[in-house]
Short mmCIF file of C-alpha atoms in Angstrom, two decimals:
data_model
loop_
_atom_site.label_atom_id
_atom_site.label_comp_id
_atom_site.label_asym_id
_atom_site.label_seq_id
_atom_site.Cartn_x
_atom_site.Cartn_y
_atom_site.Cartn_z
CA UNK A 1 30.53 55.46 -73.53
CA UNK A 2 30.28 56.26 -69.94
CA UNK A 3 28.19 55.09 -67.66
CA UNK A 4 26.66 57.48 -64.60
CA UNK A 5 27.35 55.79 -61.39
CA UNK A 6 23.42 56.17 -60.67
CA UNK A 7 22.36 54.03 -63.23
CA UNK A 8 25.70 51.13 -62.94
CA UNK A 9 23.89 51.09 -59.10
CA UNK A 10 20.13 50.19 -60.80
CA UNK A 11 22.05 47.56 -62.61
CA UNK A 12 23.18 45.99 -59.99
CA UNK A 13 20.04 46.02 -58.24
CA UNK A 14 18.50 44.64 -60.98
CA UNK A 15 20.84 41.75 -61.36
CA UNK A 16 20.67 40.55 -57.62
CA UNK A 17 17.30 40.74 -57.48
CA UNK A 18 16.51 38.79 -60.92
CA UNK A 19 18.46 36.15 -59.59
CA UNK A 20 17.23 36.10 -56.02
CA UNK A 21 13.89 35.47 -57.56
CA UNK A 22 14.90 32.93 -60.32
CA UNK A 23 17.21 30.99 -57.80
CA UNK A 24 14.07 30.32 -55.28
CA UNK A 25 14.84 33.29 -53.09
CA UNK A 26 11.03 34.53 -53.12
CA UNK A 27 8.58 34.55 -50.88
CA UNK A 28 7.36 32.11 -52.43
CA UNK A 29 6.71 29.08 -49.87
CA UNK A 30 8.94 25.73 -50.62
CA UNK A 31 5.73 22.86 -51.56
CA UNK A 32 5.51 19.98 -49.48
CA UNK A 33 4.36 16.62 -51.05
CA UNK A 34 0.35 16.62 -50.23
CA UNK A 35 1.03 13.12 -48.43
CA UNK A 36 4.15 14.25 -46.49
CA UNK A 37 1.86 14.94 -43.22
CA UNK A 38 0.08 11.93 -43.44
CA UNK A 39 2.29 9.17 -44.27
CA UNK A 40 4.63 7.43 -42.18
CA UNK A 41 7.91 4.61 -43.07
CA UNK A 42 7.46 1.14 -41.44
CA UNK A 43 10.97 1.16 -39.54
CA UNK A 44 12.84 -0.70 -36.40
CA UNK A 45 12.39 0.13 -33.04
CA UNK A 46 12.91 -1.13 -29.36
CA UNK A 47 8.91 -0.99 -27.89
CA UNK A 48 8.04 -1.28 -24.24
CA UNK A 49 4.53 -1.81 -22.93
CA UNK A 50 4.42 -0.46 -19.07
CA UNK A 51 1.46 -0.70 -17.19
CA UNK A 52 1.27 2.32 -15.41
CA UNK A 53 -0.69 2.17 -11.54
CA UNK A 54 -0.62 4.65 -8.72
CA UNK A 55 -1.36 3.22 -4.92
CA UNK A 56 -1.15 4.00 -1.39
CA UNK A 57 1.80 3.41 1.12
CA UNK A 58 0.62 1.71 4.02
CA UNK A 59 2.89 -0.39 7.01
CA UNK A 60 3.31 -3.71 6.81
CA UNK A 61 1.90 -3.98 10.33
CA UNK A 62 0.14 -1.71 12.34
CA UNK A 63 -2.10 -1.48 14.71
CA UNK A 64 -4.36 0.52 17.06
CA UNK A 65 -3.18 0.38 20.91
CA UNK A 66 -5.67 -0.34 23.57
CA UNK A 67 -5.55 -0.44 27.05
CA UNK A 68 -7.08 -3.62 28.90
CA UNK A 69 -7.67 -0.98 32.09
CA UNK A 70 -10.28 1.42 32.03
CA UNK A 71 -9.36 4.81 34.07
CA UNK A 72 -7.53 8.39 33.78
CA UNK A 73 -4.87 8.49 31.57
CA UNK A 74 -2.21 9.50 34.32
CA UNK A 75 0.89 9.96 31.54
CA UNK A 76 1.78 9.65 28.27
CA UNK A 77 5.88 8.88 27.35
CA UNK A 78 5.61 8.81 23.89
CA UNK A 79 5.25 11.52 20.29
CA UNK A 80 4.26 11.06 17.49
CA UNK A 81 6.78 10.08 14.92
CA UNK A 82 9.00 8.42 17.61
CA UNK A 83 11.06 5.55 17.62
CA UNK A 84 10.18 2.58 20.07
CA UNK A 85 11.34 -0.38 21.19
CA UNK A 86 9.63 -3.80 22.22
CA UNK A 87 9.21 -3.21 26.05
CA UNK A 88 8.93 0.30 26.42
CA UNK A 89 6.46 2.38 28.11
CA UNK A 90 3.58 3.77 25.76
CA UNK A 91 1.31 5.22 28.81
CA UNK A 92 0.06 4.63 32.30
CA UNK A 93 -3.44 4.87 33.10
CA UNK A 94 -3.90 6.08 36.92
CA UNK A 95 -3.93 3.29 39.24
CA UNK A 96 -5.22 4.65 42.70
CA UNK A 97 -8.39 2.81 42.58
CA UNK A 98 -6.70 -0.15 41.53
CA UNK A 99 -4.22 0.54 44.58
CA UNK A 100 -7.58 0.59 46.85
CA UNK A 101 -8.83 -2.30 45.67
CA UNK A 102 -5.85 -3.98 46.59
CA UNK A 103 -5.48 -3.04 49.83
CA UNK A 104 -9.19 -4.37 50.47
CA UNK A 105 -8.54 -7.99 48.99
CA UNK A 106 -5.16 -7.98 51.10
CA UNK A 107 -7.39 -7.20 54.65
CA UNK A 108 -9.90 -9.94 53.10
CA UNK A 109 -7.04 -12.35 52.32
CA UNK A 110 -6.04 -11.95 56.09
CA UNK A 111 -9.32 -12.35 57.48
CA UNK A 112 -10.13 -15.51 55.38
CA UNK A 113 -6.29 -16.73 56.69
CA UNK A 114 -7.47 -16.40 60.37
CA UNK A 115 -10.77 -18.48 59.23
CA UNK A 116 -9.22 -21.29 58.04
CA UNK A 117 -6.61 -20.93 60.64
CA UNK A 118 -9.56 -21.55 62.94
CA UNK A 119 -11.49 -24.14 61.36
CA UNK A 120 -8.40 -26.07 60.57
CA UNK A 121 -7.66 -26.09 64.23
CA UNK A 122 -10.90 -27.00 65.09
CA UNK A 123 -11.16 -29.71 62.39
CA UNK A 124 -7.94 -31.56 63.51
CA UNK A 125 -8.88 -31.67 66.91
CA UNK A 126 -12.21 -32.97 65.92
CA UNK A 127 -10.50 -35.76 64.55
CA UNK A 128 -8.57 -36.80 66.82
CA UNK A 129 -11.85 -36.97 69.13
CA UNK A 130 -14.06 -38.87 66.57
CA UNK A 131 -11.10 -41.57 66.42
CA UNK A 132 -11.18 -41.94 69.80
CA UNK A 133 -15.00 -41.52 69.52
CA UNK A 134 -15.75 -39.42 71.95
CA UNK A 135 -18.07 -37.13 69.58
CA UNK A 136 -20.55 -38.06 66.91
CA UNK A 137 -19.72 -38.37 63.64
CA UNK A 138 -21.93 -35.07 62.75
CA UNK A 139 -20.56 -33.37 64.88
CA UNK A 140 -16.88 -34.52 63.61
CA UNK A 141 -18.23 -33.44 59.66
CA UNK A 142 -19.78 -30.76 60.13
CA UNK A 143 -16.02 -29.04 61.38
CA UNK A 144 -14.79 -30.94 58.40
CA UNK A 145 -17.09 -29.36 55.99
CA UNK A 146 -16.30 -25.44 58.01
CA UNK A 147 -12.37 -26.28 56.88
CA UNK A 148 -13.10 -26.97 53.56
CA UNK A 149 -15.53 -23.61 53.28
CA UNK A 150 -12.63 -21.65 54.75
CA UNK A 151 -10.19 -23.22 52.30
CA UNK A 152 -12.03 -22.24 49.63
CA UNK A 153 -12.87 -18.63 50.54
CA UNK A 154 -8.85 -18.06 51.41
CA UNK A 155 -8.16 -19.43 47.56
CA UNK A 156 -11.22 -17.11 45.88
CA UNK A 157 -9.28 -13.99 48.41
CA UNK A 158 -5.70 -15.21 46.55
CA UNK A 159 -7.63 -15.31 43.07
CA UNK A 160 -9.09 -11.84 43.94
CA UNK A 161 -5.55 -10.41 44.53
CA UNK A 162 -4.05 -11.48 41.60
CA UNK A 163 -6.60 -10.49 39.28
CA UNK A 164 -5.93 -6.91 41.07
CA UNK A 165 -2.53 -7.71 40.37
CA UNK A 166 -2.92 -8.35 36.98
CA UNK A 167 -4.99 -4.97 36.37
CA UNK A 168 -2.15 -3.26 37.89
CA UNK A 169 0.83 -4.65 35.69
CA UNK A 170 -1.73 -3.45 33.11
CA UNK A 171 -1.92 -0.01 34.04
CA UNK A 172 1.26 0.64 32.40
CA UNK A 173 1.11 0.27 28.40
CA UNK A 174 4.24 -1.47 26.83
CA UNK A 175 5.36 -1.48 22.91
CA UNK A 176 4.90 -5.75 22.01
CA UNK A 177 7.46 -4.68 19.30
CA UNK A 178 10.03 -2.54 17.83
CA UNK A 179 8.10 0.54 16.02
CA UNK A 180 7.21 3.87 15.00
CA UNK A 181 4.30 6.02 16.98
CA UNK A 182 2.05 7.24 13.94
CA UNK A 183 -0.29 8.90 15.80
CA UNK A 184 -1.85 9.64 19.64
CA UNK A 185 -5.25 10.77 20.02
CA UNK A 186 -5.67 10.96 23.62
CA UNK A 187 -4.37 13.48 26.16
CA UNK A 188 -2.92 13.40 29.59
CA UNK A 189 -6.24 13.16 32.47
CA UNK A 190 -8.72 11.89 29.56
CA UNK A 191 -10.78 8.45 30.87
CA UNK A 192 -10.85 5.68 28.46
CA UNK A 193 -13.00 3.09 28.01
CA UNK A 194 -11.15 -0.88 28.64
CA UNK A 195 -11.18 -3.32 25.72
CA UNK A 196 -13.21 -5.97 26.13
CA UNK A 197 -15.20 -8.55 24.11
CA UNK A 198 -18.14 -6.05 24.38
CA UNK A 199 -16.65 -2.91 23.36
CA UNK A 200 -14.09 -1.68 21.08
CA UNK A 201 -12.52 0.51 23.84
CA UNK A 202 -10.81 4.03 23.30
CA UNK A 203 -7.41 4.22 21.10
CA UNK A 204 -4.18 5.04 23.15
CA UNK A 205 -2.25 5.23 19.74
CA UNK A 206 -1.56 3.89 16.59
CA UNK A 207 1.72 2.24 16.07
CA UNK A 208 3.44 0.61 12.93
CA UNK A 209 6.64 -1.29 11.96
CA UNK A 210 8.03 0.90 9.15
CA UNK A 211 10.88 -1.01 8.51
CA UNK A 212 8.60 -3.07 5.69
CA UNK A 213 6.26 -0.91 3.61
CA UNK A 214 3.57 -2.18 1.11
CA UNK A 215 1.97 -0.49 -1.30
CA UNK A 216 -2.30 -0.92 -1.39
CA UNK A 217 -3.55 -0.20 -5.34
CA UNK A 218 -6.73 -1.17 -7.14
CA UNK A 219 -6.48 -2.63 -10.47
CA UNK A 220 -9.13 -2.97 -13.44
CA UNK A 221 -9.97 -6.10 -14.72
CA UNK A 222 -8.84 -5.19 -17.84
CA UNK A 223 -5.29 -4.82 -16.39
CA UNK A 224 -5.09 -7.02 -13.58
CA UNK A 225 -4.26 -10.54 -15.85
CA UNK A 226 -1.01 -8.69 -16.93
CA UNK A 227 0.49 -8.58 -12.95
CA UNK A 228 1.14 -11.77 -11.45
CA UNK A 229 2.27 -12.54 -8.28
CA UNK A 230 6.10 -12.07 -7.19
CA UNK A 231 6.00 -9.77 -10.17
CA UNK A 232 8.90 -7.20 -9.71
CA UNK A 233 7.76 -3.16 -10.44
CA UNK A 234 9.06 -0.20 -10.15
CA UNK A 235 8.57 2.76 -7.63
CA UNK A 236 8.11 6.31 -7.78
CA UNK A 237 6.75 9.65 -6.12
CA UNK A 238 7.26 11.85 -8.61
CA UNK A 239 7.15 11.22 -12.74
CA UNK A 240 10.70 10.76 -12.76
CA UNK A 241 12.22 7.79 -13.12
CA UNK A 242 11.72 4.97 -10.36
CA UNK A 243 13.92 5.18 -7.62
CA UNK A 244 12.58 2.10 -6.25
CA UNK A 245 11.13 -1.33 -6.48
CA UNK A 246 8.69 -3.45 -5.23
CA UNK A 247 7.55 -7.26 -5.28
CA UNK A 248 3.50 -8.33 -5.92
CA UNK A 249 2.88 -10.05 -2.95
CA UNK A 250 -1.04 -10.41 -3.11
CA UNK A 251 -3.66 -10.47 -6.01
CA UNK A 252 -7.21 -10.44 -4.70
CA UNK A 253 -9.48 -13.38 -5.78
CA UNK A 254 -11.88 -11.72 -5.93
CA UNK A 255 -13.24 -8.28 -8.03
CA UNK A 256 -14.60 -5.24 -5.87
CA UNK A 257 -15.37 -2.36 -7.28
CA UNK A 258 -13.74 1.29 -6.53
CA UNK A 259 -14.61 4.50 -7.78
CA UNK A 260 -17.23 2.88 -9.71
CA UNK A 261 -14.58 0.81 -11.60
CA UNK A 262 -14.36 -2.86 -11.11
CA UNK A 263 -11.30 -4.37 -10.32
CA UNK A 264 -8.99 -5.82 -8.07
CA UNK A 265 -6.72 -5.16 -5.10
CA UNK A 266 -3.30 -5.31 -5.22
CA UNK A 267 -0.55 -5.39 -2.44
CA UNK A 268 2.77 -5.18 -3.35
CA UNK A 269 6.36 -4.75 -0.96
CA UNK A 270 8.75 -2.22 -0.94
CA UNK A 271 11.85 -3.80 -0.99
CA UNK A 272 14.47 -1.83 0.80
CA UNK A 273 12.23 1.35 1.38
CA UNK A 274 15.22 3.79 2.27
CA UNK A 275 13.35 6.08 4.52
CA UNK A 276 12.37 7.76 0.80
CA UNK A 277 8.56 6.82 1.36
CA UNK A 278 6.00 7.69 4.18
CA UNK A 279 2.73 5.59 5.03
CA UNK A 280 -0.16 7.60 3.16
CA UNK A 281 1.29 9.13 0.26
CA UNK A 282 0.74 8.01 -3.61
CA UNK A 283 3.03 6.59 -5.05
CA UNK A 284 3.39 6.04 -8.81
CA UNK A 285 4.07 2.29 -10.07
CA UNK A 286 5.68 1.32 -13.39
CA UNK A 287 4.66 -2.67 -13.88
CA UNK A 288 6.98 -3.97 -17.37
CA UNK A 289 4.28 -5.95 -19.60
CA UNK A 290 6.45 -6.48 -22.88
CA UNK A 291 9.60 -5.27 -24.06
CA UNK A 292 10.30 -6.15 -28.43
CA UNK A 293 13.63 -5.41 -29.52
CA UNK A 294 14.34 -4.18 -33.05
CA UNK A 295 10.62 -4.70 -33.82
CA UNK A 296 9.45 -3.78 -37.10
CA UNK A 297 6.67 -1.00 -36.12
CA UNK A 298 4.58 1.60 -37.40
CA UNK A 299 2.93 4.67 -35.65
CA UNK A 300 -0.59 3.48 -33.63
CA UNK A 301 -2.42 5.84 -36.05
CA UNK A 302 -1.40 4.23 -38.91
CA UNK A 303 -3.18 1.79 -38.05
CA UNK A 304 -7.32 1.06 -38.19
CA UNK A 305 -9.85 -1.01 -37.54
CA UNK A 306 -11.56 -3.43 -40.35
CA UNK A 307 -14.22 -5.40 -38.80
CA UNK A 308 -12.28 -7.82 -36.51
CA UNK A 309 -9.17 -7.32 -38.48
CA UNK A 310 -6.13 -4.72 -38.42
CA UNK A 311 -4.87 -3.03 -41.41
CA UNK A 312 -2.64 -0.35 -43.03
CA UNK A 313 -2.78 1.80 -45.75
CA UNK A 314 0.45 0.79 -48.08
CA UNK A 315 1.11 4.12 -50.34
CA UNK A 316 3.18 3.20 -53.36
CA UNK A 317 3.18 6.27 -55.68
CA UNK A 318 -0.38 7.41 -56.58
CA UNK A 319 -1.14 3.90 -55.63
CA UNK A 320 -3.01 3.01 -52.31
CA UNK A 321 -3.05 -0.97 -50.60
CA UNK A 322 -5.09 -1.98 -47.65
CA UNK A 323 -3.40 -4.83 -45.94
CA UNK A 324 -4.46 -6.65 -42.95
CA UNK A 325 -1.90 -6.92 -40.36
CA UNK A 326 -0.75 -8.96 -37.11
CA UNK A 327 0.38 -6.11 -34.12
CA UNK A 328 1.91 -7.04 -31.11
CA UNK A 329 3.08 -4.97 -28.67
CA UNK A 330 2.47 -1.43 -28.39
CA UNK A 331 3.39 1.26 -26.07
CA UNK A 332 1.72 5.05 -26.43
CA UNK A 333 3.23 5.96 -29.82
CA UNK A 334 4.25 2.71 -31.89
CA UNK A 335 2.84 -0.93 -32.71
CA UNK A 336 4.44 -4.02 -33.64
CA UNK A 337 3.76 -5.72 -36.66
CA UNK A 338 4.21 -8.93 -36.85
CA UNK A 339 2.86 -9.64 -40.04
CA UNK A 340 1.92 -7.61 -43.17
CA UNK A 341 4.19 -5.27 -44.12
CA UNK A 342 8.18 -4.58 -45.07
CA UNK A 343 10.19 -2.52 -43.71
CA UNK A 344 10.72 0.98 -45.45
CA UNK A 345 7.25 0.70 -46.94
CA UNK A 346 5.05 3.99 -46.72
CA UNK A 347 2.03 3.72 -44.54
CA UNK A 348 -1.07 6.12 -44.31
CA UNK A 349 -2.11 8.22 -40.92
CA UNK A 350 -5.61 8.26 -41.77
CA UNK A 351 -7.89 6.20 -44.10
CA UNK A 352 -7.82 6.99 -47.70
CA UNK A 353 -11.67 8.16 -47.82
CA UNK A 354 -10.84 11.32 -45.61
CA UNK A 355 -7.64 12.41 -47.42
CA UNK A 356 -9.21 15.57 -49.06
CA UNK A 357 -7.52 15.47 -53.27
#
């Protein structure tokens, strides 16, 4: 019998289509166990704890320059941002009233000279006469005492010239140390005010030694028992990986609180700083707390809370265990258990009394 080539072609179509169906090529969805979202295998795995801090790069010295000369600034030799060594010029402060001055205590300084010139004179020859004692002894220390008087006034004219002195070797600002200029918030003509014991005085500039950095950061109380001092951490700017480290150099000893949170500070070095980091910016710090090899681990939601106690939810079959456990370290995904479970068991995500049946 033959066969129309219209209905061999609905054959086929049947055929392929009968077994796409009966070979699981529906549209039928595959099932998933009802547990295979919410369970978890205890397994092995290398866990970290990090204590992760952010804090503020500041100099390891700086300090506000001050002149000890009031006056007009006359010039200013330095920019901000510039390299100086110990010695050099900062700024000079004018010194024409100081040049003035000195001029005066110089014609004083003569005119006390010629004084004692005098007196002296008068003095020796005075004694020479009350030896021989042909004038009264009043007489004779009365010329004594006008010698001494004169002596004295010459010495206060010397002091008086070197104090001017000393203001003028002043007038010019020199670095005590190899730095770095941060900042200069004066301009060339402004008047400052001297430092002195009463008064802060005006701020020539602020300089810094930027070859050491530290690092200022607050710390919770919470955290602060897991840094210790000569800790090593790790360094920085950005979330990728450290490019740098730094030692714990200070722990406060006492708690302050910042931001409302009490805690406390923290100053750590920068050890070979690399020109990579600037005073001011944040940095991001990555302090190691634990690190468990091979530890056997479960997810941190598998496991809950039971009074004082920890415990997981041990699925075997249709069967579900609660078994209190000992965790160790954990980082942001995984805990160690020390004690209460096997490895390759099944564990529970959430509690048993909110899996819906």
């Amino acid at each position: 019998m033959k066969i129309s080539s219209r209905n061999l072609l609905i054959g086929i179509i049947i055929v392929v289509i009968g077994g796409w169906y009966f070979f699981g090529g529906s549209n039928k969805e595959d099932k998933k166990s009802p547990l295979e979202d919410i369970t978890a295998r205890v397994t092995r795995r290398d866990i970290q704890y990090d204590l992760i801090i952010t804090g503020e790069i500041a100099p390891g010295f700086q300090m506000d320059v001050k002149s000890e000369v009031g006056g007009k600034v006359k010039s200013i030799f330095v920019v901000p941002g510039q390299f100086v060594k110990k010695g050099e010029p900062f700024a000079e402060i004018d010194d024409t009233d100081l040049r003035t001055q000195q001029k005066s205590v110089q014609k004083s300084i003569e005119g006390a000279q010629l004084q004692m010139d005098k007196s002296k004179g008068n003095y020796e020859r005075a004694k020479k006469l009350f030896e021989a004692k042909l004038i009264s002894k009043e007489v004779y220390v009365n010329l004594e005492s006008d010698y001494e008087i004169s002596k004295n006034a010459l010495e206060i004219a010397n002091q008086g010239l070197q104090a001017v002195m000393d203001q003028l070797n002043k007038t010019r600002i020199l670095a005590d140390s190899d730095g770095t200029v941060l900042s200069i918030p004066i301009t060339p003509s402004q008047v400052i005010i001297a430092a002195a014991s009463v008064n802060s005085g005006t701020t020539l500039l602020t300089f810094a030694d930027l070859s050491k950095l530290i690092i200022n950061t607050h710390v919770n109380q919470m955290d602060v028992e897991k840094i210790s001092v000569n800790q090593k951490i790790f360094v920085s700017v950005t979330q990728e990986e450290a490019a740098l480290t730094a030692t714990v150099k200070f722990i406060a000893p006492l708690a302050t609180a910042k931001n409302n949170i009490k805690g406390f500070d923290i100053q750590a070095e920068v050890l070979d700083p690399q020109h990579l980091l600037k005073p001011g910016i944040t940095v991001r710090m990555r302090v190691p707390v634990a690190d468990v090899k091979n530890a056997l681990s479960v997810p941190i939601a598998a496991v809950f809370r039971d009074g004082t106690d920890h415990v997981v939810y041990i699925r075997n079959g249709e069967t579900t265990t609660k078994r209190k456990v000992k965790i160790g370290v954990m980082d942001m995904a995984y805990a160690q258990i020390i004690s209460g479970v096997k490895e390759g068991e099944e564990v529970l995500l959430v509690e048993p009394k909110n899996i819906k049946s």
